[in-house]
CSV table of C-alpha atoms in Angstrom, one decimal:
chain,number,residue,atom,x,y,z
A,24,MET,CA,28.9,0.2,34.5
A,25,ALA,CA,28.7,3.5,32.7
A,26,LEU,CA,28.5,5.3,36.0
A,27,LEU,CA,32.0,4.0,36.8
A,28,ALA,CA,33.6,5.4,33.7
A,29,GLU,CA,34.9,8.5,35.5
A,30,TYR,CA,37.1,6.3,37.7
A,31,SER,CA,40.5,4.8,36.8
A,32,SER,CA,41.2,1.1,37.1
A,33,ARG,CA,43.3,1.7,40.2
A,34,GLU,CA,40.5,3.7,41.9
A,35,LEU,CA,37.9,1.0,41.1
A,36,LEU,CA,40.1,-1.8,42.3
A,37,HIS,CA,40.9,0.1,45.5
A,38,ALA,CA,37.2,0.6,46.1
A,39,GLN,CA,36.5,-3.1,45.6
A,40,LEU,CA,39.3,-3.8,48.1
A,41,GLN,CA,37.7,-1.5,50.7
A,42,LEU,CA,34.3,-3.2,50.3
A,43,TRP,CA,35.7,-6.7,50.4
A,44,HIS,CA,37.9,-5.9,53.4
A,45,GLN,CA,34.9,-4.6,55.3
A,46,SER,CA,32.7,-7.5,54.2
A,47,LEU,CA,35.2,-10.2,55.2
A,48,GLY,CA,35.5,-8.8,58.8
A,49,PHE,CA,33.3,-11.8,59.9
A,50,PHE,CA,36.2,-14.1,59.1
A,51,LYS,CA,38.6,-12.2,61.4
A,52,SER,CA,36.2,-13.1,64.2
A,53,ALA,CA,35.8,-16.7,62.8
A,54,ALA,CA,39.6,-17.2,62.9
A,55,LEU,CA,39.8,-15.9,66.4
A,56,ALA,CA,36.9,-18.1,67.5
A,57,ILE,CA,38.5,-21.2,65.9
A,58,ALA,CA,41.8,-20.5,67.7
A,59,MET,CA,39.9,-20.2,71.0
A,60,ASP,CA,37.9,-23.4,70.4
A,61,LEU,CA,41.0,-25.4,69.6
A,62,ARG,CA,42.9,-23.6,72.5
A,63,ILE,CA,45.8,-22.7,70.2
A,64,ALA,CA,47.1,-20.1,72.7
A,65,ASP,CA,47.3,-22.7,75.4
A,66,ALA,CA,49.2,-25.1,73.2
A,67,VAL,CA,51.8,-22.4,72.3
A,68,HIS,CA,52.0,-21.4,76.0
A,69,ARG,CA,52.7,-25.0,77.1
A,70,LEU,CA,55.4,-25.2,74.4
A,71,GLY,CA,57.2,-22.3,75.9
A,72,GLY,CA,55.5,-19.4,74.1
A,73,ALA,CA,56.8,-20.3,70.6
A,74,ALA,CA,56.2,-23.3,68.4
A,75,THR,CA,55.9,-24.6,64.8
A,76,LEU,CA,52.6,-25.7,63.4
A,77,PRO,CA,53.3,-29.4,63.6
A,78,GLN,CA,54.1,-28.9,67.3
A,79,ILE,CA,51.0,-26.9,67.9
A,80,LEU,CA,48.9,-29.4,66.1
A,81,ALA,CA,50.2,-32.3,68.2
A,82,GLU,CA,50.0,-30.3,71.5
A,83,ALA,CA,46.4,-29.2,70.8
A,84,GLY,CA,45.3,-32.7,69.8
A,85,ILE,CA,44.2,-31.7,66.3
A,86,SER,CA,44.2,-34.2,63.5
A,87,PRO,CA,47.4,-34.0,61.4
A,88,CYS,CA,45.2,-33.8,58.3
A,89,ARG,CA,44.3,-30.2,59.3
A,90,LEU,CA,47.9,-28.9,59.2
A,91,ARG,CA,47.5,-26.8,56.0
A,92,ASP,CA,44.1,-25.5,57.2
A,93,LEU,CA,45.4,-24.5,60.6
A,94,ARG,CA,48.2,-22.7,58.8
A,95,ARG,CA,45.6,-20.7,56.9
A,96,VAL,CA,43.8,-19.7,60.1
A,97,MET,CA,47.1,-18.8,61.8
A,98,ARG,CA,48.1,-16.7,58.7
A,99,ALA,CA,45.0,-14.6,59.3
A,100,LEU,CA,45.8,-14.2,63.0
A,101,THR,CA,49.4,-13.2,62.4
A,102,VAL,CA,48.4,-10.6,59.8
A,103,SER,CA,46.0,-9.1,62.4
A,104,GLY,CA,48.7,-9.3,65.2
A,105,ILE,CA,47.0,-11.8,67.5
A,106,PHE,CA,50.1,-14.1,67.1
A,107,SER,CA,53.5,-13.2,65.8
A,108,PHE,CA,55.3,-15.1,63.1
A,109,GLU,CA,59.0,-15.8,62.5
A,110,GLN,CA,59.7,-16.8,58.9
A,111,PRO,CA,62.2,-19.6,58.4
A,112,ALA,CA,65.4,-19.0,56.4
A,113,ASP,CA,64.1,-21.4,53.7
A,114,ARG,CA,60.8,-19.8,52.7
A,115,ARG,CA,59.7,-23.0,50.9
A,116,SER,CA,59.4,-24.7,54.3
A,117,HIS,CA,56.1,-23.5,55.6
A,118,ASP,CA,56.1,-25.9,58.5
A,119,SER,CA,59.3,-24.8,60.1
A,120,ALA,CA,57.9,-21.3,60.7
A,121,VAL,CA,57.6,-20.4,64.4
A,122,TYR,CA,54.5,-18.9,65.9
A,123,LYS,CA,54.7,-16.9,69.1
A,124,LEU,CA,52.4,-15.5,71.7
A,125,THR,CA,51.8,-11.8,71.8
A,126,ALA,CA,50.1,-9.8,74.6
A,127,ALA,CA,46.8,-10.3,72.8
A,128,SER,CA,47.1,-14.1,72.4
A,129,ARG,CA,48.5,-14.4,76.0
A,130,LEU,CA,45.1,-13.1,77.2
A,131,LEU,CA,43.5,-16.1,75.5
A,132,VAL,CA,45.4,-18.7,77.6
A,133,VAL,CA,42.7,-20.6,79.5
A,134,GLY,CA,45.0,-22.6,81.8
A,135,ASP,CA,46.6,-19.7,83.6
A,136,GLU,CA,47.2,-21.0,87.1
A,137,SER,CA,48.3,-17.7,88.5
A,138,SER,CA,45.0,-16.0,87.7
A,139,THR,CA,43.0,-19.1,88.9
A,140,ALA,CA,44.9,-19.1,92.2
A,141,ALA,CA,44.2,-15.4,92.8
A,142,GLY,CA,40.5,-16.0,92.2
A,143,GLN,CA,40.4,-13.9,89.0
A,144,LEU,CA,38.1,-14.6,86.1
A,145,PRO,CA,40.2,-15.1,82.9
A,146,PRO,CA,40.1,-12.1,80.5
A,147,PHE,CA,39.2,-14.3,77.5
A,148,LEU,CA,35.6,-14.6,78.8
A,149,SER,CA,34.8,-11.0,77.6
A,150,VAL,CA,36.2,-11.9,74.2
A,151,LYS,CA,34.0,-15.0,74.0
A,152,ILE,CA,30.9,-12.8,74.6
A,153,LEU,CA,31.9,-10.3,72.0
A,154,LEU,CA,32.3,-13.2,69.5
A,155,TRP,CA,28.8,-14.6,70.3
A,156,PRO,CA,27.2,-13.3,67.1
A,157,CYS,CA,29.9,-15.1,65.1
A,158,LEU,CA,29.9,-18.3,67.2
A,159,ASP,CA,26.1,-18.5,66.8
A,160,SER,CA,26.2,-18.3,62.9
A,161,PRO,CA,25.8,-21.5,60.8
A,162,VAL,CA,29.0,-20.8,58.9
A,163,SER,CA,31.0,-20.5,62.1
A,164,LYS,CA,29.4,-23.7,63.5
A,165,GLY,CA,30.3,-25.5,60.3
A,166,MET,CA,33.9,-24.4,60.4
A,167,HIS,CA,34.2,-25.5,64.1
A,168,ALA,CA,32.7,-28.9,63.3
A,169,TRP,CA,35.0,-29.3,60.3
A,170,PHE,CA,38.2,-28.6,62.3
A,171,ARG,CA,37.1,-31.4,64.7
A,172,GLN,CA,36.7,-33.8,61.8
A,173,ASP,CA,39.3,-36.4,61.0
A,174,LYS,CA,39.9,-37.0,57.3
A,175,GLN,CA,41.1,-40.5,58.2
A,176,GLN,CA,37.6,-41.5,59.4
A,177,SER,CA,35.6,-43.8,57.1
A,178,GLY,CA,33.4,-42.2,54.5
A,179,PRO,CA,33.7,-38.8,52.8
A,180,THR,CA,34.1,-35.6,54.9
A,181,LEU,CA,31.8,-32.7,54.2
A,182,ALA,CA,33.1,-29.1,53.6
A,183,PRO,CA,32.4,-26.5,56.3
A,184,PHE,CA,29.7,-25.0,54.1
A,185,ALA,CA,27.9,-28.4,53.7
A,186,LEU,CA,28.2,-29.0,57.5
A,187,ALA,CA,26.5,-25.7,58.0
A,188,TYR,CA,23.7,-26.2,55.5
A,189,SER,CA,22.4,-29.7,56.0
A,190,GLY,CA,24.8,-31.4,53.6
A,191,GLN,CA,24.2,-28.9,50.7
A,192,THR,CA,27.2,-27.9,48.6
A,193,ILE,CA,27.5,-24.2,47.7
A,194,TRP,CA,26.5,-25.1,44.1
A,195,GLU,CA,23.4,-26.9,45.2
A,196,ARG,CA,22.4,-24.0,47.5
A,197,ALA,CA,23.0,-21.6,44.6
A,198,GLU,CA,20.7,-23.6,42.4
A,199,HIS,CA,17.9,-24.3,44.9
A,200,HIS,CA,17.9,-21.1,46.9
A,201,ALA,CA,18.8,-18.4,44.4
A,202,THR,CA,16.6,-15.8,45.9
A,203,VAL,CA,18.3,-15.8,49.3
A,204,PHE,CA,21.7,-16.9,48.0
A,205,PRO,CA,22.2,-15.3,44.6
A,206,PHE,CA,25.6,-16.8,44.0
A,207,ASN,CA,25.5,-17.1,40.2
A,208,ASN,CA,24.3,-13.5,39.9
A,209,ALA,CA,27.2,-12.4,42.1
A,210,MET,CA,29.7,-14.2,39.9
A,211,ALA,CA,28.2,-12.6,36.8
A,212,SER,CA,28.3,-9.2,38.5
A,213,ASP,CA,32.0,-9.6,39.3
A,214,THR,CA,32.7,-10.5,35.7
A,215,ALA,CA,30.9,-7.4,34.5
A,216,PHE,CA,33.0,-5.3,36.9
A,217,LEU,CA,36.4,-6.9,36.3
A,218,MET,CA,36.6,-7.8,32.6
A,219,PRO,CA,36.7,-4.2,31.3
A,220,ILE,CA,39.6,-3.6,33.8
A,221,VAL,CA,41.3,-6.7,32.6
A,222,LEU,CA,41.1,-5.6,29.0
A,223,ARG,CA,42.2,-2.1,29.8
A,224,GLU,CA,45.2,-3.1,32.0
A,225,CYS,CA,46.4,-6.3,30.4
A,226,GLY,CA,44.5,-6.9,27.2
A,227,GLU,CA,47.8,-7.9,25.6
A,228,VAL,CA,47.5,-11.4,27.1
A,229,PHE,CA,44.7,-12.1,24.5
A,230,ARG,CA,46.4,-10.4,21.6
A,231,GLY,CA,47.5,-12.8,18.8
A,232,LEU,CA,45.3,-15.7,19.9
A,233,THR,CA,43.1,-17.4,17.3
A,234,SER,CA,40.8,-19.3,19.6
A,235,LEU,CA,40.0,-19.3,23.3
A,236,VAL,CA,37.9,-21.6,25.6
A,237,ASP,CA,36.5,-20.0,28.7
A,238,VAL,CA,36.3,-23.0,31.0
A,239,ALA,CA,33.3,-23.0,33.4
A,240,GLY,CA,32.4,-19.7,31.9
A,241,GLY,CA,28.8,-19.7,32.9
A,242,LEU,CA,26.5,-17.7,30.6
A,243,GLY,CA,29.5,-16.2,28.7
A,244,GLY,CA,29.9,-12.7,30.2
A,245,ALA,CA,33.7,-12.9,30.2
A,246,ALA,CA,34.0,-14.5,26.8
A,247,ALA,CA,31.5,-12.0,25.2
A,248,THR,CA,33.6,-9.1,26.6
A,249,ILE,CA,36.8,-10.6,25.2
A,250,ALA,CA,35.2,-11.4,21.8
A,251,ALA,CA,33.9,-7.8,21.5
A,252,ALA,CA,37.4,-6.5,22.1
A,253,PHE,CA,39.1,-9.0,19.7
A,254,PRO,CA,36.6,-9.7,16.9
A,255,ASP,CA,38.9,-12.1,15.1
A,256,LEU,CA,39.3,-14.3,18.2
A,257,LYS,CA,37.0,-17.3,18.3
A,258,CYS,CA,35.6,-17.6,21.8
A,259,THR,CA,33.9,-20.7,23.2
A,260,VAL,CA,32.4,-21.3,26.6
A,261,LEU,CA,32.6,-24.7,28.2
A,262,ASP,CA,30.2,-25.5,31.0
A,263,LEU,CA,27.9,-28.2,32.3
A,264,PRO,CA,24.8,-29.1,30.2
A,265,GLN,CA,22.4,-27.5,32.6
A,266,VAL,CA,24.3,-24.2,32.4
A,267,VAL,CA,24.7,-24.2,28.7
A,268,ALA,CA,21.0,-24.8,28.3
A,269,LYS,CA,20.4,-21.3,29.7
A,270,ALA,CA,22.9,-19.6,27.5
A,271,PRO,CA,21.7,-16.5,25.6
A,272,SER,CA,21.0,-16.8,21.9
A,273,GLY,CA,22.6,-14.6,19.3
A,274,ALA,CA,25.8,-14.2,21.4
A,275,ASN,CA,29.2,-13.6,19.7
A,276,VAL,CA,30.5,-16.8,21.5
A,277,GLN,CA,29.9,-20.5,21.0
A,278,TYR,CA,28.7,-22.8,23.9
A,279,VAL,CA,29.8,-26.3,24.4
A,280,ALA,CA,28.3,-28.6,27.0
A,281,GLY,CA,30.9,-30.6,28.9
A,282,ASP,CA,32.9,-31.2,32.1
A,283,MET,CA,36.3,-29.7,32.7
A,284,PHE,CA,37.3,-32.8,34.7
A,285,GLU,CA,36.7,-34.9,31.6
A,286,SER,CA,38.1,-32.9,28.6
A,287,ILE,CA,38.4,-29.5,27.1
A,288,PRO,CA,37.9,-28.7,23.4
A,289,PRO,CA,41.1,-28.1,21.4
A,290,THR,CA,42.0,-24.5,21.4
A,291,ASN,CA,44.8,-22.0,21.1
A,292,ALA,CA,44.4,-20.9,24.8
A,293,VAL,CA,42.2,-21.6,27.8
A,294,PHE,CA,40.8,-19.0,30.1
A,295,LEU,CA,40.0,-19.8,33.8
A,296,LYS,CA,38.5,-16.8,35.7
A,297,TRP,CA,38.2,-17.5,39.4
A,298,ILE,CA,37.8,-21.2,38.9
A,299,LEU,CA,40.8,-23.0,40.4
A,300,HIS,CA,40.4,-21.4,43.8
A,301,ASP,CA,37.2,-23.4,44.2
A,302,TRP,CA,39.1,-26.7,44.2
A,303,GLY,CA,41.8,-28.6,46.1
A,304,ASP,CA,45.2,-29.3,44.6
A,305,GLU,CA,44.4,-32.7,43.2
A,306,GLU,CA,41.3,-31.4,41.3
A,307,CYS,CA,43.3,-28.4,40.1
A,308,VAL,CA,46.0,-30.6,38.7
A,309,LYS,CA,43.4,-32.7,36.9
A,310,ILE,CA,41.8,-29.6,35.4
A,311,LEU,CA,45.2,-28.2,34.3
A,312,LYS,CA,46.3,-31.5,32.7
A,313,ASN,CA,43.1,-31.3,30.6
A,314,CYS,CA,44.0,-27.7,29.7
A,315,LYS,CA,47.4,-28.8,28.6
A,316,GLN,CA,46.0,-31.4,26.4
A,317,ALA,CA,43.7,-28.9,24.8
A,318,ILE,CA,46.0,-26.0,24.0
A,319,SER,CA,48.5,-25.4,21.2
A,320,LEU,CA,52.2,-25.6,21.7
A,321,ARG,CA,53.9,-22.6,23.2
A,322,ASP,CA,55.5,-21.6,19.9
A,323,ALA,CA,52.0,-21.4,18.4
A,324,GLY,CA,50.8,-19.2,21.2
A,325,GLY,CA,49.4,-21.9,23.4
A,326,LYS,CA,48.8,-20.9,27.1
A,327,VAL,CA,46.4,-21.0,30.0
A,328,ILE,CA,45.2,-17.6,31.2
A,329,ILE,CA,44.2,-17.6,34.9
A,330,ILE,CA,42.6,-14.9,37.0
A,331,ASP,CA,42.9,-15.8,40.7
A,332,MET,CA,44.6,-14.6,43.9
A,333,VAL,CA,48.2,-15.0,44.5
A,334,VAL,CA,48.4,-14.5,48.3
A,335,GLY,CA,51.3,-12.3,49.2
A,336,SER,CA,51.5,-10.6,45.8
A,337,GLY,CA,50.5,-7.2,46.9
A,338,PRO,CA,52.5,-4.2,48.3
A,339,SER,CA,54.4,-5.4,51.4
A,340,ASP,CA,53.3,-2.3,53.4
A,341,ASP,CA,49.6,-2.6,52.5
A,342,ILE,CA,48.0,-4.4,55.5
A,343,LYS,CA,44.5,-4.1,54.2
A,344,HIS,CA,45.5,-5.8,50.9
A,345,ALA,CA,47.3,-8.6,52.8
A,346,GLU,CA,44.4,-9.1,55.2
A,347,THR,CA,41.8,-9.2,52.5
A,348,GLN,CA,43.6,-12.0,50.7
A,349,VAL,CA,44.0,-14.2,53.8
A,350,LEU,CA,40.4,-13.5,55.0
A,351,PHE,CA,39.1,-14.4,51.5
A,352,ASP,CA,41.1,-17.7,51.9
A,353,LEU,CA,39.1,-18.5,55.0
A,354,LEU,CA,35.9,-17.8,53.1
A,355,ILE,CA,36.9,-20.1,50.3
A,356,MET,CA,38.0,-22.7,52.8
A,357,ASN,CA,34.3,-23.2,53.5
A,358,ILE,CA,33.9,-25.0,50.2
A,359,ASN,CA,37.2,-26.8,50.4
A,360,GLY,CA,38.8,-24.3,48.1
A,361,VAL,CA,42.2,-22.6,48.5
A,362,GLU,CA,43.7,-19.2,47.9
A,363,ARG,CA,47.3,-20.0,47.1
A,364,ASP,CA,50.6,-18.2,47.4
A,365,GLU,CA,53.1,-18.4,44.6
A,366,GLN,CA,54.8,-21.5,46.0
A,367,GLU,CA,51.5,-23.4,46.1
A,368,TRP,CA,50.6,-22.3,42.6
A,369,ARG,CA,54.0,-23.4,41.3
A,370,LYS,CA,53.5,-26.8,42.8
A,371,ILE,CA,50.3,-27.6,41.0
A,372,PHE,CA,51.5,-26.0,37.7
A,373,PHE,CA,54.6,-28.2,37.5
A,374,GLU,CA,52.7,-31.2,38.7
A,375,ALA,CA,50.3,-30.7,35.8
A,376,GLY,CA,53.2,-30.7,33.4
A,377,PHE,CA,53.6,-27.0,32.6
A,378,LYS,CA,57.1,-25.6,32.1
A,379,ASP,CA,56.8,-21.9,33.0
A,380,TYR,CA,54.4,-19.1,34.2
A,381,LYS,CA,54.2,-15.4,34.6
A,382,ILE,CA,52.3,-13.6,37.4
A,383,ILE,CA,50.9,-10.1,36.5
A,384,PRO,CA,49.6,-8.5,39.8
A,385,VAL,CA,47.5,-5.7,38.3
A,386,LEU,CA,43.9,-6.6,39.4
A,387,GLY,CA,43.9,-5.5,43.0
A,388,VAL,CA,43.9,-8.6,45.3
A,389,ARG,CA,43.8,-10.8,42.2
A,390,SER,CA,46.3,-11.4,39.5
A,391,ILE,CA,46.5,-12.6,35.9
A,392,ILE,CA,48.7,-15.7,35.5
A,393,GLU,CA,50.0,-16.8,32.1
A,394,LEU,CA,50.8,-20.5,32.2
A,395,TYR,CA,52.9,-22.0,29.4
A,396,PRO,CA,53.3,-25.7,28.3
């Protein structure tokens, strides 16, 4: 990381944004392919060219359980201009928003009788051929199969990633196929990149704390960085036994084997770096309730420090920033995770029993959130 010392935090975060935006381009294609497979444009067309998500869902014959997930796909397609979007007066009511056809989505309408009568081939066929590399990928096939699932069917439903990889979860693939899928190394690399920026830009969130538990902190990269910056702060990493067994010796942090869904050791504060986005709302509430039981009272400095995305938190005129957030959400949807906007975060915070929070959007597409009991 010494090679990056010549760059400011802003320059580094912008560079990361550029690389992520380019890398996530696949999911622009995936969103378009899902919309074509589910014939969303046809549904909106039959509804008069403008419709709410519940109306689109019913018209397209998609299971109601996929409402939130279709909203996420449509969010990506509206940011890129394939559909247009009319925000309701009450911004808390996601499902009253109206989606409209644009010239681009109008070309995707399959059941265009005027073209058929004139003997013309529909223009969407060329789009389908251009999407072929995406459509032929395991991830895309998994997402398509997942949208066709019905959560109401008997038995558990697999995440898109598992449908794509013979039932393996992302964690199982990371463990058994580390050479071709170096997921754990990628997370450690991100920690090494981000944590010096965190301490430089908002290190005050750790100041005054006496103890900190880094939940699901892996081999302790983040905790070690924090402990080096605040020598009087007792830092502990909580992770599963098989992870803690690989922890380095002689580190300036302690390691505790455990499960964040069961309990978290008593502490002044809890640190969650890029953890909650891996889980659905119900699991997040459970984790946060355990955090609340573990931390001190607010008057004693008790809080939860979260690093995650807050969708919509960036500059309103930065399309690349907005698009990267919503495309990352489609990526994380593959493991049944969620990138949340502030309203969605607020819902799980308050459901877990917390009273207040503060969002600090200084980490590019990610933010620091301070959550108070």
